[in-house]
């Protein structure tokens, strides 16, 4: 990653958050509306109110900007998940909190940055840090699901995939039905996740969940 801190070429930060954030905000908007492949570094710099030379001082290229945006969608949840690991709360409550936090992250922000997950360019090895962080997040989901169900990690894998898929369904919903994102959507997603793992009902006489 390029060095940080070069003075702007075009006056103060438009957002008040600094040049680096101005670049990320501009790129996120362009990537989500115009497309990653159709967005040039010149267009990003212009939208951020800086010169291309200044932009290259902060980021080596468009791919590095995309990586930074992708990490913003997953790294906070990974850090939150790590804090939950040390919590003495029951696994069901920890899972509920993680799902709610993760869903809130994906549903927030001006741009639907989660939609960038679908870019074919993400197969490039330069985006390996993003895939590694997302895998770390999935592992926490799997551990919590295993604890909720009282099973091994291998047995919990399919259900954990369903739970993470449920959370990330917000990405498509933001694109197709943004008006349907209720204020309590994160809570609803968390409740649905617990129903998936059969963790919000006591087991029936046979040891299986009463949920259908």
Coordinates of N, CA and C in Angstrom, one line a residue:
X1 N 0.9 -1.2 0.0 CA 0.0 0.0 0.0 C 0.9 1.2 0.0
X2 N 0.4 2.3 -0.7 CA 1.2 3.5 -0.8 C 1.3 4.2 0.5
X3 N 2.3 5.1 0.6 CA 2.5 5.9 1.8 C 1.3 6.8 2.0
X4 N 1.1 7.4 3.2 CA 0.0 8.2 3.6 C 0.4 9.6 3.9
X5 N -0.5 10.6 3.7 CA -0.3 11.9 4.2 C 0.1 13.0 3.3
X6 N 0.2 12.7 2.0 CA 0.5 13.8 1.1 C -0.6 14.8 1.1
X7 N -0.2 16.1 1.0 CA -1.2 17.2 1.0 C -2.1 17.1 -0.2
X8 N -3.3 17.5 -0.1 CA -4.2 17.5 -1.2 C -3.8 18.6 -2.2
X9 N -4.3 18.3 -3.4 CA -4.0 19.3 -4.5 C -5.1 20.2 -4.7
X10 N -6.3 20.0 -4.1 CA -7.5 20.8 -4.5 C -8.2 21.3 -3.2
X11 N -7.5 21.8 -2.3 CA -8.2 22.4 -1.1 C -8.5 21.4 -0.1
X12 N -9.3 21.7 0.9 CA -9.6 20.9 2.1 C -10.5 19.7 1.7
X13 N -10.5 18.7 2.5 CA -11.3 17.5 2.3 C -12.8 17.8 2.2
X14 N -13.4 17.3 1.2 CA -14.8 17.5 0.9 C -15.7 17.0 2.0
X15 N -15.3 15.9 2.6 CA -16.1 15.2 3.6 C -15.7 15.7 5.0
X16 N -14.6 16.2 5.1 CA -14.0 16.6 6.5 C -13.4 15.4 7.1
X17 N -13.3 14.3 6.5 CA -12.8 13.0 7.1 C -11.3 12.8 6.6
X18 N -10.8 13.6 5.7 CA -9.5 13.4 5.2 C -9.5 12.9 3.8
X19 N -8.3 13.0 3.1 CA -8.2 12.6 1.7 C -8.4 11.2 1.5
X20 N -7.9 10.3 2.3 CA -8.0 8.9 2.1 C -9.5 8.5 2.1
X21 N -10.3 9.0 3.1 CA -11.7 8.7 3.1 C -12.5 9.3 2.0
X22 N -12.0 10.5 1.5 CA -12.7 11.1 0.3 C -12.5 10.2 -0.9
X23 N -11.3 9.6 -1.0 CA -11.1 8.6 -2.1 C -12.0 7.4 -2.0
X24 N -12.0 6.9 -0.8 CA -12.9 5.7 -0.6 C -14.3 5.9 -0.8
X25 N -14.8 7.1 -0.4 CA -16.2 7.4 -0.6 C -16.5 7.6 -2.0
X26 N -15.7 8.3 -2.7 CA -15.9 8.5 -4.2 C -15.8 7.2 -4.9
X27 N -14.8 6.4 -4.6 CA -14.7 5.1 -5.3 C -15.9 4.2 -5.1
X28 N -16.3 4.1 -3.8 CA -17.4 3.3 -3.5 C -18.7 3.7 -4.2
X29 N -18.9 5.0 -4.3 CA -20.1 5.4 -5.1 C -20.0 5.1 -6.5
X30 N -18.8 5.3 -7.1 CA -18.6 5.0 -8.6 C -18.6 3.5 -8.8
X31 N -18.0 2.7 -8.0 CA -18.0 1.2 -8.2 C -19.4 0.7 -8.1
X32 N -20.2 1.2 -7.2 CA -21.6 0.7 -7.0 C -22.6 1.2 -8.1
X33 N -22.3 2.3 -8.7 CA -23.2 2.9 -9.7 C -22.8 2.7 -11.1
X34 N -21.5 2.9 -11.3 CA -21.0 2.8 -12.7 C -20.3 1.5 -13.0
X35 N -19.9 0.8 -12.0 CA -19.2 -0.5 -12.2 C -17.7 -0.4 -11.9
X36 N -17.1 -1.4 -11.4 CA -15.7 -1.3 -11.1 C -14.9 -1.2 -12.4
X37 N -15.2 -2.1 -13.4 CA -14.5 -2.0 -14.6 C -14.6 -0.8 -15.4
X38 N -15.7 -0.1 -15.3 CA -16.0 1.2 -16.0 C -15.5 2.4 -15.3
X39 N -14.9 2.2 -14.1 CA -14.5 3.4 -13.4 C -13.0 3.5 -13.5
X40 N -12.5 4.7 -13.9 CA -11.1 5.0 -14.1 C -10.6 5.6 -12.8
X41 N -9.2 5.6 -12.6 CA -8.6 6.3 -11.5 C -8.8 7.8 -11.7
X42 N -8.9 8.3 -12.9 CA -9.1 9.7 -13.1 C -10.5 10.1 -12.6
X43 N -11.5 9.2 -12.9 CA -12.8 9.5 -12.4 C -12.9 9.5 -10.9
X44 N -12.2 8.6 -10.2 CA -12.2 8.6 -8.8 C -11.5 9.8 -8.2
X45 N -10.4 10.2 -8.8 CA -9.7 11.4 -8.3 C -10.5 12.6 -8.5
X46 N -11.2 12.7 -9.6 CA -12.0 13.9 -9.9 C -13.2 13.9 -8.9
X47 N -13.8 12.8 -8.6 CA -14.9 12.8 -7.7 C -14.5 13.1 -6.3
X48 N -13.3 12.7 -6.0 CA -12.7 13.0 -4.6 C -12.2 14.4 -4.5
X49 N -12.1 15.1 -5.6 CA -11.6 16.5 -5.5 C -10.1 16.6 -5.4
X50 N -9.4 15.6 -5.9 CA -8.0 15.6 -5.9 C -7.4 15.3 -7.2
X51 N -6.0 15.4 -7.3 CA -5.4 15.0 -8.6 C -5.1 13.5 -8.5
X52 N -4.8 13.0 -9.7 CA -4.5 11.6 -9.8 C -3.2 11.3 -9.0
X53 N -2.2 12.3 -9.1 CA -0.9 12.1 -8.4 C -1.2 12.0 -6.9
X54 N -2.1 12.8 -6.4 CA -2.4 12.7 -4.9 C -3.0 11.3 -4.6
X55 N -3.9 10.9 -5.5 CA -4.6 9.6 -5.2 C -3.6 8.5 -5.2
X56 N -2.6 8.5 -6.1 CA -1.6 7.4 -6.2 C -0.7 7.4 -5.0
X57 N -0.6 8.6 -4.3 CA 0.2 8.6 -3.0 C -0.5 7.8 -1.9
X58 N -1.8 7.7 -2.0 CA -2.6 7.0 -1.0 C -2.9 5.5 -1.3
X59 N -3.1 5.3 -2.6 CA -3.4 3.9 -3.1 C -2.6 3.7 -4.4
X60 N -2.0 2.4 -4.5 CA -1.2 2.1 -5.7 C -2.1 2.0 -6.9
X61 N -3.3 1.7 -6.8 CA -4.2 1.6 -8.0 C -5.6 1.3 -7.5
X62 N -6.4 1.1 -8.6 CA -7.9 0.9 -8.3 C -8.1 -0.4 -7.5
X63 N -7.3 -1.4 -7.7 CA -7.5 -2.7 -7.0 C -7.3 -2.5 -5.5
X64 N -6.4 -1.6 -5.1 CA -6.1 -1.4 -3.7 C -7.2 -0.6 -3.0
X65 N -7.9 0.3 -3.8 CA -9.0 1.0 -3.3 C -10.2 0.0 -3.1
X66 N -10.4 -0.9 -4.0 CA -11.4 -1.9 -3.9 C -11.2 -2.8 -2.7
X67 N -10.0 -3.2 -2.5 CA -9.6 -4.1 -1.4 C -10.0 -3.3 0.0
X68 N -9.6 -2.1 0.0 CA -9.9 -1.3 1.3 C -11.4 -1.2 1.5
X69 N -12.2 -1.0 0.5 CA -13.6 -1.0 0.6 C -14.2 -2.3 1.0
X70 N -13.7 -3.4 0.5 CA -14.2 -4.7 0.8 C -13.9 -5.0 2.3
X71 N -12.7 -4.7 2.7 CA -12.3 -4.9 4.1 C -13.2 -4.2 5.1
X72 N -13.7 -3.0 4.7 CA -14.6 -2.2 5.5 C -15.9 -3.0 5.8
X73 N -16.2 -3.9 4.9 CA -17.5 -4.6 5.0 C -17.4 -5.8 5.9
X74 N -16.2 -6.2 6.2 CA -16.0 -7.5 7.0 C -15.2 -7.4 8.2
X75 N -14.1 -6.5 8.2 CA -13.2 -6.4 9.3 C -13.8 -6.0 10.6
X76 N -14.7 -5.0 10.6 CA -15.4 -4.7 11.9 C -16.1 -5.9 12.5
X77 N -16.8 -6.7 11.7 CA -17.5 -7.9 12.2 C -16.5 -8.9 12.7
X78 N -15.4 -9.1 12.1 CA -14.4 -10.0 12.6 C -13.9 -9.6 13.9
X79 N -13.6 -8.3 14.1 CA -13.1 -7.8 15.4 C -14.2 -7.9 16.5
X80 N -15.4 -7.7 16.1 CA -16.5 -7.8 17.0 C -16.7 -9.3 17.4
X81 N -16.5 -10.2 16.4 CA -16.7 -11.6 16.7 C -15.6 -12.1 17.7
X82 N -14.4 -11.5 17.5 CA -13.3 -11.9 18.4 C -13.6 -11.5 19.9
X83 N -14.2 -10.3 20.0 CA -14.6 -9.9 21.4 C -15.7 -10.8 21.9
X84 N -16.6 -11.3 21.1 CA -17.6 -12.1 21.6 C -17.1 -13.5 22.0
X85 N -16.0 -13.9 21.4 CA -15.4 -15.2 21.8 C -15.0 -15.3 23.3
X86 N -14.6 -14.1 23.8 CA -14.2 -14.1 25.2 C -15.4 -13.8 26.2
X87 N -16.6 -13.7 25.6 CA -17.8 -13.3 26.4 C -18.3 -14.6 27.1
X88 N -18.7 -14.4 28.4 CA -19.3 -15.6 29.1 C -20.7 -15.9 28.8
X89 N -21.3 -15.1 27.9 CA -22.7 -15.3 27.5 C -23.0 -16.6 26.8
X90 N -24.2 -17.1 26.9 CA -24.5 -18.4 26.2 C -24.2 -18.2 24.7
X91 N -23.9 -19.3 24.0 CA -23.6 -19.2 22.6 C -24.8 -18.7 21.7
X92 N -26.0 -18.9 22.2 CA -27.2 -18.4 21.4 C -27.2 -16.9 21.4
X93 N -26.9 -16.3 22.6 CA -26.9 -14.9 22.7 C -25.7 -14.3 21.9
X94 N -24.6 -14.9 21.9 CA -23.4 -14.5 21.2 C -23.7 -14.5 19.7
X95 N -24.3 -15.6 19.3 CA -24.7 -15.7 17.8 C -25.7 -14.6 17.5
X96 N -26.7 -14.4 18.3 CA -27.6 -13.3 18.0 C -27.0 -12.0 17.9
X97 N -26.0 -11.7 18.8 CA -25.3 -10.4 18.7 C -24.5 -10.3 17.5
X98 N -23.8 -11.4 17.1 CA -22.9 -11.3 15.9 C -23.7 -11.1 14.6
X99 N -24.8 -11.9 14.5 CA -25.7 -11.7 13.3 C -26.2 -10.3 13.2
X100 N -26.7 -9.8 14.4 CA -27.3 -8.4 14.4 C -26.3 -7.4 14.0
X101 N -25.1 -7.5 14.5 CA -24.0 -6.6 14.2 C -23.6 -6.6 12.8
X102 N -23.4 -7.9 12.3 CA -23.0 -8.1 10.9 C -24.0 -7.6 9.9
X103 N -25.3 -7.8 10.2 CA -26.4 -7.4 9.4 C -26.5 -5.8 9.4
X104 N -26.3 -5.2 10.5 CA -26.4 -3.8 10.6 C -25.3 -3.2 9.8
X105 N -24.1 -3.8 9.8 CA -22.9 -3.3 9.0 C -23.3 -3.3 7.5
X106 N -23.8 -4.4 7.1 CA -24.1 -4.6 5.6 C -25.3 -3.7 5.2
X107 N -26.2 -3.4 6.1 CA -27.3 -2.6 5.8 C -27.1 -1.1 5.9
X108 N -26.0 -0.7 6.5 CA -25.7 0.7 6.7 C -24.8 1.2 5.6
X109 N -24.6 2.5 5.7 CA -23.7 3.2 4.7 C -24.5 3.7 3.5
X110 N -24.0 4.7 2.9 CA -24.7 5.3 1.7 C -24.7 4.3 0.5
X111 N -23.6 3.6 0.3 CA -23.5 2.7 -0.8 C -23.6 1.3 -0.4
X112 N -24.1 0.4 -1.2 CA -24.3 -1.0 -1.0 C -22.9 -1.7 -1.3
X113 N -21.9 -1.5 -0.4 CA -20.6 -2.0 -0.7 C -20.6 -3.6 -0.8
X114 N -21.5 -4.2 -0.1 CA -21.5 -5.7 -0.2 C -21.7 -6.2 -1.6
X115 N -22.4 -5.4 -2.4 CA -22.6 -5.8 -3.8 C -21.3 -6.0 -4.6
X116 N -20.2 -5.5 -4.0 CA -18.9 -5.7 -4.7 C -18.4 -7.1 -4.5
X117 N -19.0 -7.9 -3.6 CA -18.6 -9.3 -3.4 C -18.8 -10.1 -4.7
X118 N -19.7 -9.6 -5.6 CA -20.0 -10.4 -6.8 C -19.1 -10.1 -8.0
X119 N -18.1 -9.2 -7.8 CA -17.2 -8.8 -8.9 C -16.3 -10.0 -9.3
X120 N -16.2 -10.3 -10.6 CA -15.3 -11.4 -11.0 C -13.9 -11.1 -10.7
X121 N -13.5 -9.8 -10.6 CA -12.2 -9.5 -10.3 C -11.7 -10.0 -8.9
X122 N -12.6 -10.4 -8.1 CA -12.2 -10.8 -6.7 C -11.5 -12.1 -6.7
X123 N -11.4 -12.8 -7.9 CA -10.6 -14.0 -8.0 C -9.2 -13.7 -8.1
X124 N -8.8 -12.5 -8.3 CA -7.4 -12.1 -8.3 C -6.7 -12.3 -7.0
X125 N -5.5 -12.8 -6.9 CA -4.8 -13.0 -5.7 C -4.6 -11.8 -4.8
X126 N -4.7 -10.6 -5.5 CA -4.5 -9.4 -4.7 C -5.6 -9.1 -3.7
X127 N -6.7 -9.9 -3.9 CA -7.8 -9.7 -2.9 C -7.9 -10.8 -1.9
X128 N -6.8 -11.6 -1.8 CA -6.7 -12.6 -0.8 C -6.9 -12.1 0.7
X129 N -6.4 -10.9 1.0 CA -6.7 -10.5 2.4 C -8.2 -10.4 2.7
X130 N -9.0 -10.0 1.7 CA -10.4 -9.9 2.0 C -11.0 -11.3 2.2
X131 N -10.6 -12.3 1.3 CA -11.1 -13.6 1.5 C -10.7 -14.3 2.8
X132 N -9.5 -13.9 3.2 CA -9.0 -14.5 4.5 C -9.8 -13.9 5.7
X133 N -10.2 -12.6 5.6 CA -11.0 -12.0 6.7 C -12.4 -12.6 6.7
X134 N -12.9 -12.8 5.5 CA -14.3 -13.3 5.4 C -14.3 -14.8 6.0
X135 N -13.2 -15.5 5.7 CA -13.1 -16.9 6.2 C -13.0 -16.9 7.7
X136 N -12.3 -15.9 8.3 CA -12.2 -15.8 9.7 C -13.6 -15.6 10.3
X137 N -14.4 -14.7 9.7 CA -15.7 -14.5 10.2 C -16.6 -15.7 10.1
X138 N -16.5 -16.4 9.0 CA -17.3 -17.7 8.8 C -16.9 -18.7 9.9
X139 N -15.6 -18.8 10.3 CA -15.2 -19.7 11.3 C -15.8 -19.4 12.6
X140 N -16.0 -18.1 12.9 CA -16.6 -17.8 14.2 C -18.1 -18.2 14.1
X141 N -18.8 -17.9 13.0 CA -20.1 -18.4 12.8 C -20.2 -19.9 13.0
X142 N -19.3 -20.6 12.5 CA -19.4 -22.1 12.5 C -19.2 -22.5 14.0
X143 N -18.3 -21.9 14.7 CA -18.0 -22.3 16.1 C -19.2 -22.0 16.9
X144 N -19.9 -20.9 16.7 CA -21.1 -20.5 17.5 C -22.2 -21.5 17.2
X145 N -22.4 -21.8 15.9 CA -23.5 -22.7 15.5 C -23.2 -24.1 16.1
X146 N -22.0 -24.5 16.1 CA -21.6 -25.8 16.7 C -22.0 -25.8 18.2
X147 N -21.7 -24.7 18.9 CA -21.9 -24.6 20.3 C -23.4 -24.6 20.6
X148 N -24.2 -23.9 19.7 CA -25.6 -23.8 19.9 C -26.3 -25.2 19.7
X149 N -25.8 -26.0 18.7 CA -26.4 -27.2 18.4 C -25.7 -28.4 19.1
X150 N -24.6 -28.2 19.8 CA -24.0 -29.2 20.5 C -23.4 -30.3 19.6
X151 N -22.8 -29.8 18.5 CA -22.2 -30.7 17.5 C -20.8 -30.3 17.1
X152 N -20.2 -31.1 16.3 CA -18.8 -30.7 15.8 C -18.8 -29.7 14.8
X153 N -17.6 -29.1 14.5 CA -17.5 -28.1 13.5 C -17.9 -28.6 12.1
X154 N -17.6 -29.8 11.8 CA -17.9 -30.3 10.4 C -19.5 -30.4 10.3
X155 N -20.1 -30.9 11.3 CA -21.6 -31.0 11.3 C -22.3 -29.6 11.2
X156 N -21.6 -28.6 11.8 CA -22.2 -27.3 11.9 C -21.9 -26.5 10.6
X157 N -21.1 -27.0 9.7 CA -20.7 -26.2 8.5 C -21.9 -25.8 7.6
X158 N -22.8 -26.8 7.3 CA -23.9 -26.4 6.4 C -24.8 -25.3 7.0
X159 N -25.1 -25.5 8.3 CA -26.0 -24.5 9.0 C -25.3 -23.2 9.1
X160 N -24.0 -23.2 9.4 CA -23.3 -21.9 9.5 C -23.3 -21.2 8.1
X161 N -23.2 -21.9 7.0 CA -23.3 -21.4 5.7 C -24.6 -20.7 5.5
X162 N -25.7 -21.4 5.9 CA -27.0 -20.9 5.8 C -27.2 -19.6 6.6
X163 N -26.6 -19.5 7.8 CA -26.7 -18.3 8.6 C -26.0 -17.2 8.0
X164 N -24.8 -17.4 7.5 CA -24.0 -16.3 6.9 C -24.7 -15.9 5.6
X165 N -25.3 -16.9 4.9 CA -26.0 -16.5 3.6 C -27.2 -15.7 3.9
X166 N -27.9 -16.0 5.0 CA -29.0 -15.1 5.4 C -28.6 -13.7 5.7
X167 N -27.5 -13.5 6.4 CA -27.0 -12.2 6.7 C -26.7 -11.5 5.4
X168 N -26.0 -12.1 4.5 CA -25.5 -11.5 3.3 C -26.7 -11.3 2.3
X169 N -27.8 -11.9 2.5 CA -29.0 -11.7 1.6 C -29.4 -10.2 1.7
X170 N -29.0 -9.5 2.7 CA -29.3 -8.1 2.8 C -28.6 -7.3 1.6
X171 N -27.5 -7.9 1.1 CA -26.9 -7.2 0.0 C -27.8 -7.1 -1.2
X172 N -28.4 -8.3 -1.6 CA -29.3 -8.3 -2.7 C -30.6 -7.5 -2.4
X173 N -31.0 -7.6 -1.2 CA -32.3 -6.8 -0.8 C -32.0 -5.3 -0.9
X174 N -30.8 -4.9 -0.5 CA -30.5 -3.4 -0.7 C -30.6 -3.0 -2.1
X175 N -30.2 -3.9 -3.0 CA -30.2 -3.6 -4.4 C -31.6 -3.6 -5.0
X176 N -32.4 -4.6 -4.7 CA -33.7 -4.7 -5.3 C -34.9 -4.1 -4.6
X177 N -34.8 -4.1 -3.2 CA -35.9 -3.6 -2.4 C -35.4 -2.7 -1.3
X178 N -34.6 -1.6 -1.6 CA -34.1 -0.8 -0.5 C -35.1 -0.2 0.4
X179 N -36.3 0.0 -0.1 CA -37.4 0.6 0.7 C -37.9 -0.5 1.7
X180 N -37.6 -1.7 1.6 CA -38.1 -2.8 2.5 C -37.1 -3.0 3.6
X181 N -36.1 -2.3 3.8 CA -35.1 -2.4 4.9 C -35.7 -1.7 6.1
X182 N -36.4 -2.4 6.9 CA -37.0 -1.8 8.1 C -35.9 -1.5 9.1
X183 N -36.3 -0.6 10.0 CA -35.4 -0.2 11.1 C -34.9 -1.3 11.9
X184 N -35.8 -2.3 12.1 CA -35.4 -3.5 12.9 C -34.9 -4.7 12.1
X185 N -34.5 -4.4 10.9 CA -34.1 -5.6 10.0 C -33.0 -6.4 10.6
X186 N -32.0 -5.8 11.3 CA -31.0 -6.6 11.9 C -31.5 -7.6 13.0
X187 N -32.5 -7.1 13.8 CA -33.1 -7.9 14.8 C -33.9 -9.1 14.1
X188 N -34.6 -8.8 13.1 CA -35.3 -9.8 12.4 C -34.4 -10.9 11.8
X189 N -33.3 -10.4 11.2 CA -32.3 -11.4 10.7 C -31.7 -12.2 11.8
X190 N -31.4 -11.6 12.9 CA -30.9 -12.4 14.1 C -31.9 -13.4 14.6
X191 N -33.2 -13.0 14.7 CA -34.2 -14.0 15.1 C -34.3 -15.2 14.1
X192 N -34.3 -14.8 12.8 CA -34.3 -15.9 11.8 C -33.1 -16.8 11.9
X193 N -32.0 -16.3 12.1 CA -30.8 -17.1 12.2 C -30.9 -18.1 13.4
X194 N -31.4 -17.7 14.5 CA -31.6 -18.6 15.6 C -32.6 -19.7 15.3
X195 N -33.6 -19.3 14.5 CA -34.6 -20.3 14.1 C -33.9 -21.4 13.2
X196 N -33.0 -20.9 12.4 CA -32.3 -21.8 11.5 C -31.5 -22.8 12.3
X197 N -30.8 -22.4 13.3 CA -30.0 -23.3 14.1 C -30.9 -24.0 15.2
X198 N -32.2 -23.7 15.2 CA -33.1 -24.3 16.2 C -32.6 -24.0 17.6
X199 N -32.2 -22.8 17.8 CA -31.6 -22.5 19.1 C -32.5 -21.6 20.0
X200 N -33.6 -21.2 19.4 CA -34.5 -20.3 20.3 C -35.7 -21.1 20.8
X201 N -35.7 -22.4 20.7 CA -36.7 -23.2 21.3 C -36.1 -24.4 22.1
X202 N -36.6 -24.8 23.2 CA -36.1 -25.9 23.9 C -36.3 -27.2 23.1
X203 N -35.5 -28.2 23.2 CA -35.7 -29.4 22.4 C -37.0 -30.2 22.8
X204 N -37.5 -30.9 21.9 CA -38.7 -31.7 22.2 C -38.4 -33.0 22.9
X205 N -39.4 -33.8 23.1 CA -39.1 -35.1 23.9 C -38.1 -36.0 23.2
X206 N -38.0 -35.9 21.9 CA -37.1 -36.8 21.3 C -35.7 -36.2 21.2
X207 N -35.5 -35.0 21.7 CA -34.2 -34.4 21.6 C -34.0 -33.5 20.4
X208 N -35.1 -33.4 19.6 CA -35.0 -32.6 18.4 C -35.8 -31.3 18.7
X209 N -35.5 -30.3 17.8 CA -36.2 -29.0 18.0 C -37.6 -29.1 17.7
X210 N -38.4 -28.2 18.4 CA -39.9 -28.2 18.2 C -40.2 -27.4 16.9
X211 N -39.2 -26.7 16.4 CA -39.4 -25.8 15.2 C -39.7 -26.7 14.0
X212 N -40.5 -26.2 13.1 CA -40.8 -26.9 11.9 C -40.2 -26.2 10.7

